[in-house]
JSON list of C-alpha atoms in Angstrom, two decimals:
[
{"chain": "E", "resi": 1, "resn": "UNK", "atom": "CA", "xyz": [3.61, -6.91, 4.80]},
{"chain": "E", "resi": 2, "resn": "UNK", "atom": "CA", "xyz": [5.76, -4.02, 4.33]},
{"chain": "E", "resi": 3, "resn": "UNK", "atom": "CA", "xyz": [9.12, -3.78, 3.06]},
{"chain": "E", "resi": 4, "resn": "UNK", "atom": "CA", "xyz": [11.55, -0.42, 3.13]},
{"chain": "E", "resi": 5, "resn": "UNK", "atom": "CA", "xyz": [14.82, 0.20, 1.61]},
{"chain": "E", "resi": 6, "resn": "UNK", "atom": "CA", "xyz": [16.68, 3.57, 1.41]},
{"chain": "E", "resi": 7, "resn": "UNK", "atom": "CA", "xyz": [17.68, 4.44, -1.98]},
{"chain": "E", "resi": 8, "resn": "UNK", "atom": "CA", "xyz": [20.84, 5.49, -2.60]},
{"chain": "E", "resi": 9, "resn": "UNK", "atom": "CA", "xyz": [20.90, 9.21, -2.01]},
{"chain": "E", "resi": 10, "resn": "UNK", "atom": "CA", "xyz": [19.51, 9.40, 1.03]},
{"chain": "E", "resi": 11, "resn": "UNK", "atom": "CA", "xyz": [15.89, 11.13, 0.14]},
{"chain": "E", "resi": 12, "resn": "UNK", "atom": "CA", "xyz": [14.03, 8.38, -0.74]},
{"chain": "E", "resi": 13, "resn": "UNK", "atom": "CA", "xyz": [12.88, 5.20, 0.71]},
{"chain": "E", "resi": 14, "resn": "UNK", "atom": "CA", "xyz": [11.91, 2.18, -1.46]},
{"chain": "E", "resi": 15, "resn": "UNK", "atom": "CA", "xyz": [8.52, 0.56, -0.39]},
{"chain": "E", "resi": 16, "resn": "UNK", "atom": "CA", "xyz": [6.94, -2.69, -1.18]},
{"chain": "E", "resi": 17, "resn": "UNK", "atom": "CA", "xyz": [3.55, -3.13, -0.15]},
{"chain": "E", "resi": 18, "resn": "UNK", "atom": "CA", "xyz": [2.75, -7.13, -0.26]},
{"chain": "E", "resi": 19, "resn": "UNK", "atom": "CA", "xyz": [-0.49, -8.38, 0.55]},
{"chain": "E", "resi": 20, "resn": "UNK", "atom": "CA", "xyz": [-2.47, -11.89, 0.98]},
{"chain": "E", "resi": 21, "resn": "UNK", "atom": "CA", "xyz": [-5.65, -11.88, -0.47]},
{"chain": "E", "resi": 22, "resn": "UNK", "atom": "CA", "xyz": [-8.60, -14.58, -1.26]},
{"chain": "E", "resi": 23, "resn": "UNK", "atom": "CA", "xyz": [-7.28, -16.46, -4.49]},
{"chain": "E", "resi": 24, "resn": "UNK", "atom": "CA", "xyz": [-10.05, -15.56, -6.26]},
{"chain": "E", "resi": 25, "resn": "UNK", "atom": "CA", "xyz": [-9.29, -11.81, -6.26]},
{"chain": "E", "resi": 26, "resn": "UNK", "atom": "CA", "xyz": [-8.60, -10.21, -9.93]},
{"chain": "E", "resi": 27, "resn": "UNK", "atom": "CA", "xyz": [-6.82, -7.36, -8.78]},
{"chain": "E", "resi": 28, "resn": "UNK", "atom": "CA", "xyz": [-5.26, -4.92, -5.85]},
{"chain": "E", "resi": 29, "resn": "UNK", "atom": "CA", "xyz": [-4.55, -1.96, -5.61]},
{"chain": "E", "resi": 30, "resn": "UNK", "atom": "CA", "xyz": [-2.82, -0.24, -3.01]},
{"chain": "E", "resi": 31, "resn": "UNK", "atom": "CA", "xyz": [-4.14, 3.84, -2.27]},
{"chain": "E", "resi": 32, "resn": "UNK", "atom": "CA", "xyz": [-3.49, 6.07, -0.30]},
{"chain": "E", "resi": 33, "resn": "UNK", "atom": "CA", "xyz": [-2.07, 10.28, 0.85]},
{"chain": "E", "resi": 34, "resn": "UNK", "atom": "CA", "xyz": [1.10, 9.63, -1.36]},
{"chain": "E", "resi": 35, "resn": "UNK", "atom": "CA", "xyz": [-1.37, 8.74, -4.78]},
{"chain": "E", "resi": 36, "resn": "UNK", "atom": "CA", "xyz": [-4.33, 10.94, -3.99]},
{"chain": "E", "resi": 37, "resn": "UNK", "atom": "CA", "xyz": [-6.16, 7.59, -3.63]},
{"chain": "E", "resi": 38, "resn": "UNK", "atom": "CA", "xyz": [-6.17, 6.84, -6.73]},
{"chain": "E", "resi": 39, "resn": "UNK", "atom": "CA", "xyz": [-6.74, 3.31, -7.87]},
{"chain": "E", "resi": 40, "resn": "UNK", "atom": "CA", "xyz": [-4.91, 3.87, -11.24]},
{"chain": "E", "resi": 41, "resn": "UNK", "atom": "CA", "xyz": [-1.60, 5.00, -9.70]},
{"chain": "E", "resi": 42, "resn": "UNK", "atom": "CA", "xyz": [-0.42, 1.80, -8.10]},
{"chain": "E", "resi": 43, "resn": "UNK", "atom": "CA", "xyz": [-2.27, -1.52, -9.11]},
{"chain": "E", "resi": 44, "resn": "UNK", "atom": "CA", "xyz": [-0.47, -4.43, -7.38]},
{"chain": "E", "resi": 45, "resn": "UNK", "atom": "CA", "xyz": [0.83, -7.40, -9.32]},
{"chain": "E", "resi": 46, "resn": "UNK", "atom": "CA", "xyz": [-0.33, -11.04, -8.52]},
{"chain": "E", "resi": 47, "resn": "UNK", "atom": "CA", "xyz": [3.45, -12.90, -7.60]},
{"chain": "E", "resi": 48, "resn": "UNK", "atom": "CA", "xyz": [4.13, -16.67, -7.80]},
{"chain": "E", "resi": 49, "resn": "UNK", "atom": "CA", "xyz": [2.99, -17.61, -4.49]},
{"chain": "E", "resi": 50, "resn": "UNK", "atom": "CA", "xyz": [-0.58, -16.32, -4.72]},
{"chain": "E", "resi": 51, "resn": "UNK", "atom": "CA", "xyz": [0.17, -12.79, -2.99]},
{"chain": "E", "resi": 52, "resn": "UNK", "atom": "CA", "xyz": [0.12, -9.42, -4.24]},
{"chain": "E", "resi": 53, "resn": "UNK", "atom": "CA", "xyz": [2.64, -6.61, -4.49]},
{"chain": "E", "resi": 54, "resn": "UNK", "atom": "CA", "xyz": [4.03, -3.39, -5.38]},
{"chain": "E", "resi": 55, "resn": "UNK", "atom": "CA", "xyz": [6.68, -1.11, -4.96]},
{"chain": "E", "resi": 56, "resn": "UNK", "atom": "CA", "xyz": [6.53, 2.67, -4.56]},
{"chain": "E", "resi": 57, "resn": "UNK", "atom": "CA", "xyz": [9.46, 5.43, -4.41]},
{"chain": "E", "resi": 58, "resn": "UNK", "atom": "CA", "xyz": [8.66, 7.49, -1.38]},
{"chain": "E", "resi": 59, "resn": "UNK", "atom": "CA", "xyz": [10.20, 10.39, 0.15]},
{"chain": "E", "resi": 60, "resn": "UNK", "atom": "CA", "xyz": [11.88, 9.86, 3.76]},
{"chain": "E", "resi": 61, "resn": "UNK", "atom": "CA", "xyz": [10.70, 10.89, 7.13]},
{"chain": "E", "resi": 62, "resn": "UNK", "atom": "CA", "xyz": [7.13, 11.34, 6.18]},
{"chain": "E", "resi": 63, "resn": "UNK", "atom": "CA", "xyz": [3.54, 9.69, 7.36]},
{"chain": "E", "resi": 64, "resn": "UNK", "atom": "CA", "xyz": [0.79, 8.39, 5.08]},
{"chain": "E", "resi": 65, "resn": "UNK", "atom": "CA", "xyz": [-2.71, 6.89, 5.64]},
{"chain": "E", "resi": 66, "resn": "UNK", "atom": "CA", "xyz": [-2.97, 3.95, 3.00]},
{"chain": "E", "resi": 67, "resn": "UNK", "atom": "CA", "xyz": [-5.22, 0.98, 2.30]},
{"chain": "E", "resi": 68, "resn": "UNK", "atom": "CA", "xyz": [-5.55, -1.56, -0.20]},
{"chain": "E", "resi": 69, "resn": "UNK", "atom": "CA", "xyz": [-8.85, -1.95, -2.43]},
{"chain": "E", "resi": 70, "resn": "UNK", "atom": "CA", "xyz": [-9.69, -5.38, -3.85]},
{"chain": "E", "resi": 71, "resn": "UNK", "atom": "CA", "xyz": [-11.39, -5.94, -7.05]},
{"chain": "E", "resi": 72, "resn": "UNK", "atom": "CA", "xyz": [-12.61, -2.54, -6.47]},
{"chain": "E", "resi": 73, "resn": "UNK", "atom": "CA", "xyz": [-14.77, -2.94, -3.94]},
{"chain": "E", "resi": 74, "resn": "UNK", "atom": "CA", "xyz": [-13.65, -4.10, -0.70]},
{"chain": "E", "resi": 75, "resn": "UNK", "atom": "CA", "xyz": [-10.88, -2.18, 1.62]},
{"chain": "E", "resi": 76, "resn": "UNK", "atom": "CA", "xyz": [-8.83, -3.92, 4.03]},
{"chain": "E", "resi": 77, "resn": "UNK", "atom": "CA", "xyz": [-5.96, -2.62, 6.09]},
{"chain": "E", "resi": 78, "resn": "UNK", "atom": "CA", "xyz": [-2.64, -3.58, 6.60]},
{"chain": "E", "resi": 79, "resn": "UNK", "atom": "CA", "xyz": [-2.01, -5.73, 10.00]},
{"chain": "E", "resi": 80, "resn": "UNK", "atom": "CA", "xyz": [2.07, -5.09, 9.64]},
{"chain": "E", "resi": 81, "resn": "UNK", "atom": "CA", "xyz": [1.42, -1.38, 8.90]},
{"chain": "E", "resi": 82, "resn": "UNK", "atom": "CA", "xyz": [3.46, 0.80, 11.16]},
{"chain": "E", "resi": 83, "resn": "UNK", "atom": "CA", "xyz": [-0.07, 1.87, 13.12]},
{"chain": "E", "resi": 84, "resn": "UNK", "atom": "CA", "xyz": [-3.71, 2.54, 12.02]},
{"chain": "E", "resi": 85, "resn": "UNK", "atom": "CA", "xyz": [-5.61, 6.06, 12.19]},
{"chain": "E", "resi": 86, "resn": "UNK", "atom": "CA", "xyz": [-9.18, 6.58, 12.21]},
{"chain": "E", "resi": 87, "resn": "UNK", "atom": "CA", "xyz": [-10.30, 7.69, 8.38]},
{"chain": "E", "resi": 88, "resn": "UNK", "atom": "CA", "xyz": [-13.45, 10.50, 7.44]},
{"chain": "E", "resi": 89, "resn": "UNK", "atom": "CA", "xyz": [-15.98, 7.36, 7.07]},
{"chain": "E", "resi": 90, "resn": "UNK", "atom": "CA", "xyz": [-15.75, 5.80, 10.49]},
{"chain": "E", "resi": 91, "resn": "UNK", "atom": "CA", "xyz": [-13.14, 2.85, 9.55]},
{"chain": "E", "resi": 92, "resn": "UNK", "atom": "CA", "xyz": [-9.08, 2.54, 9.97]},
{"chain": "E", "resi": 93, "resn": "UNK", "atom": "CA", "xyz": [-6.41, 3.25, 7.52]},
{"chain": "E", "resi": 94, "resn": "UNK", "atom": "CA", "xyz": [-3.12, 1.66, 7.92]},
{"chain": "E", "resi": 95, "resn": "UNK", "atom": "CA", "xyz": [-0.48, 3.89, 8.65]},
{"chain": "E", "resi": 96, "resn": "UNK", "atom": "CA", "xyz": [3.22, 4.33, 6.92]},
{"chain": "E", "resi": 97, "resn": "UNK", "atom": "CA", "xyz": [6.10, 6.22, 8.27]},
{"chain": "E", "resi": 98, "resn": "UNK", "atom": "CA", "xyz": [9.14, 6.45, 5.79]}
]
């Protein structure tokens, strides 16, 4: 699930990236074009009801690829993401417009 909220200002767009995951996981992280993909920009904090989240500053009217990575080895898109684009290694990354 994605969340967006304009910041006040007008160039920026608050976005929280929540995601359900097997309980067992030890961490997420979420990657993508606006952290260079990488997985020490933007780890995702387990919340009270067994899901995981963060939230990112972004600028407005722009597109990113992103995916999450789980325990640091398994990728898995985003089924509320605002579309999905083919990525370099044959699977889909989910897709955020700000």
């Amino acid at each position: 699930m994605i969340n967006k909220k304009p910041v006040k200002g007008g160039k920026f767009v608050s976005v929280t990236f929540r995601s359900e995951v097997p309980d067992e996981t030890k961490g997420v992280q979420v990657l993508g074009q606006f952290n260079e993909w990488d997985q020490d920009r933007h780890p995702m904090k387990r919340r009270k009801d067994g899901t995981w989240s963060a939230t990112i500053r972004m600028p407005k009217k722009k597109t990113f690829q992103f995916r999450y990575l789980i325990d640091g080895a398994q990728w898995m898109t985003d089924s509320e993401s605002d579309g999905l684009a083919t990525n370099e290694f044959g699977g889909q990354n989910s897709v955020l417009e700000t």
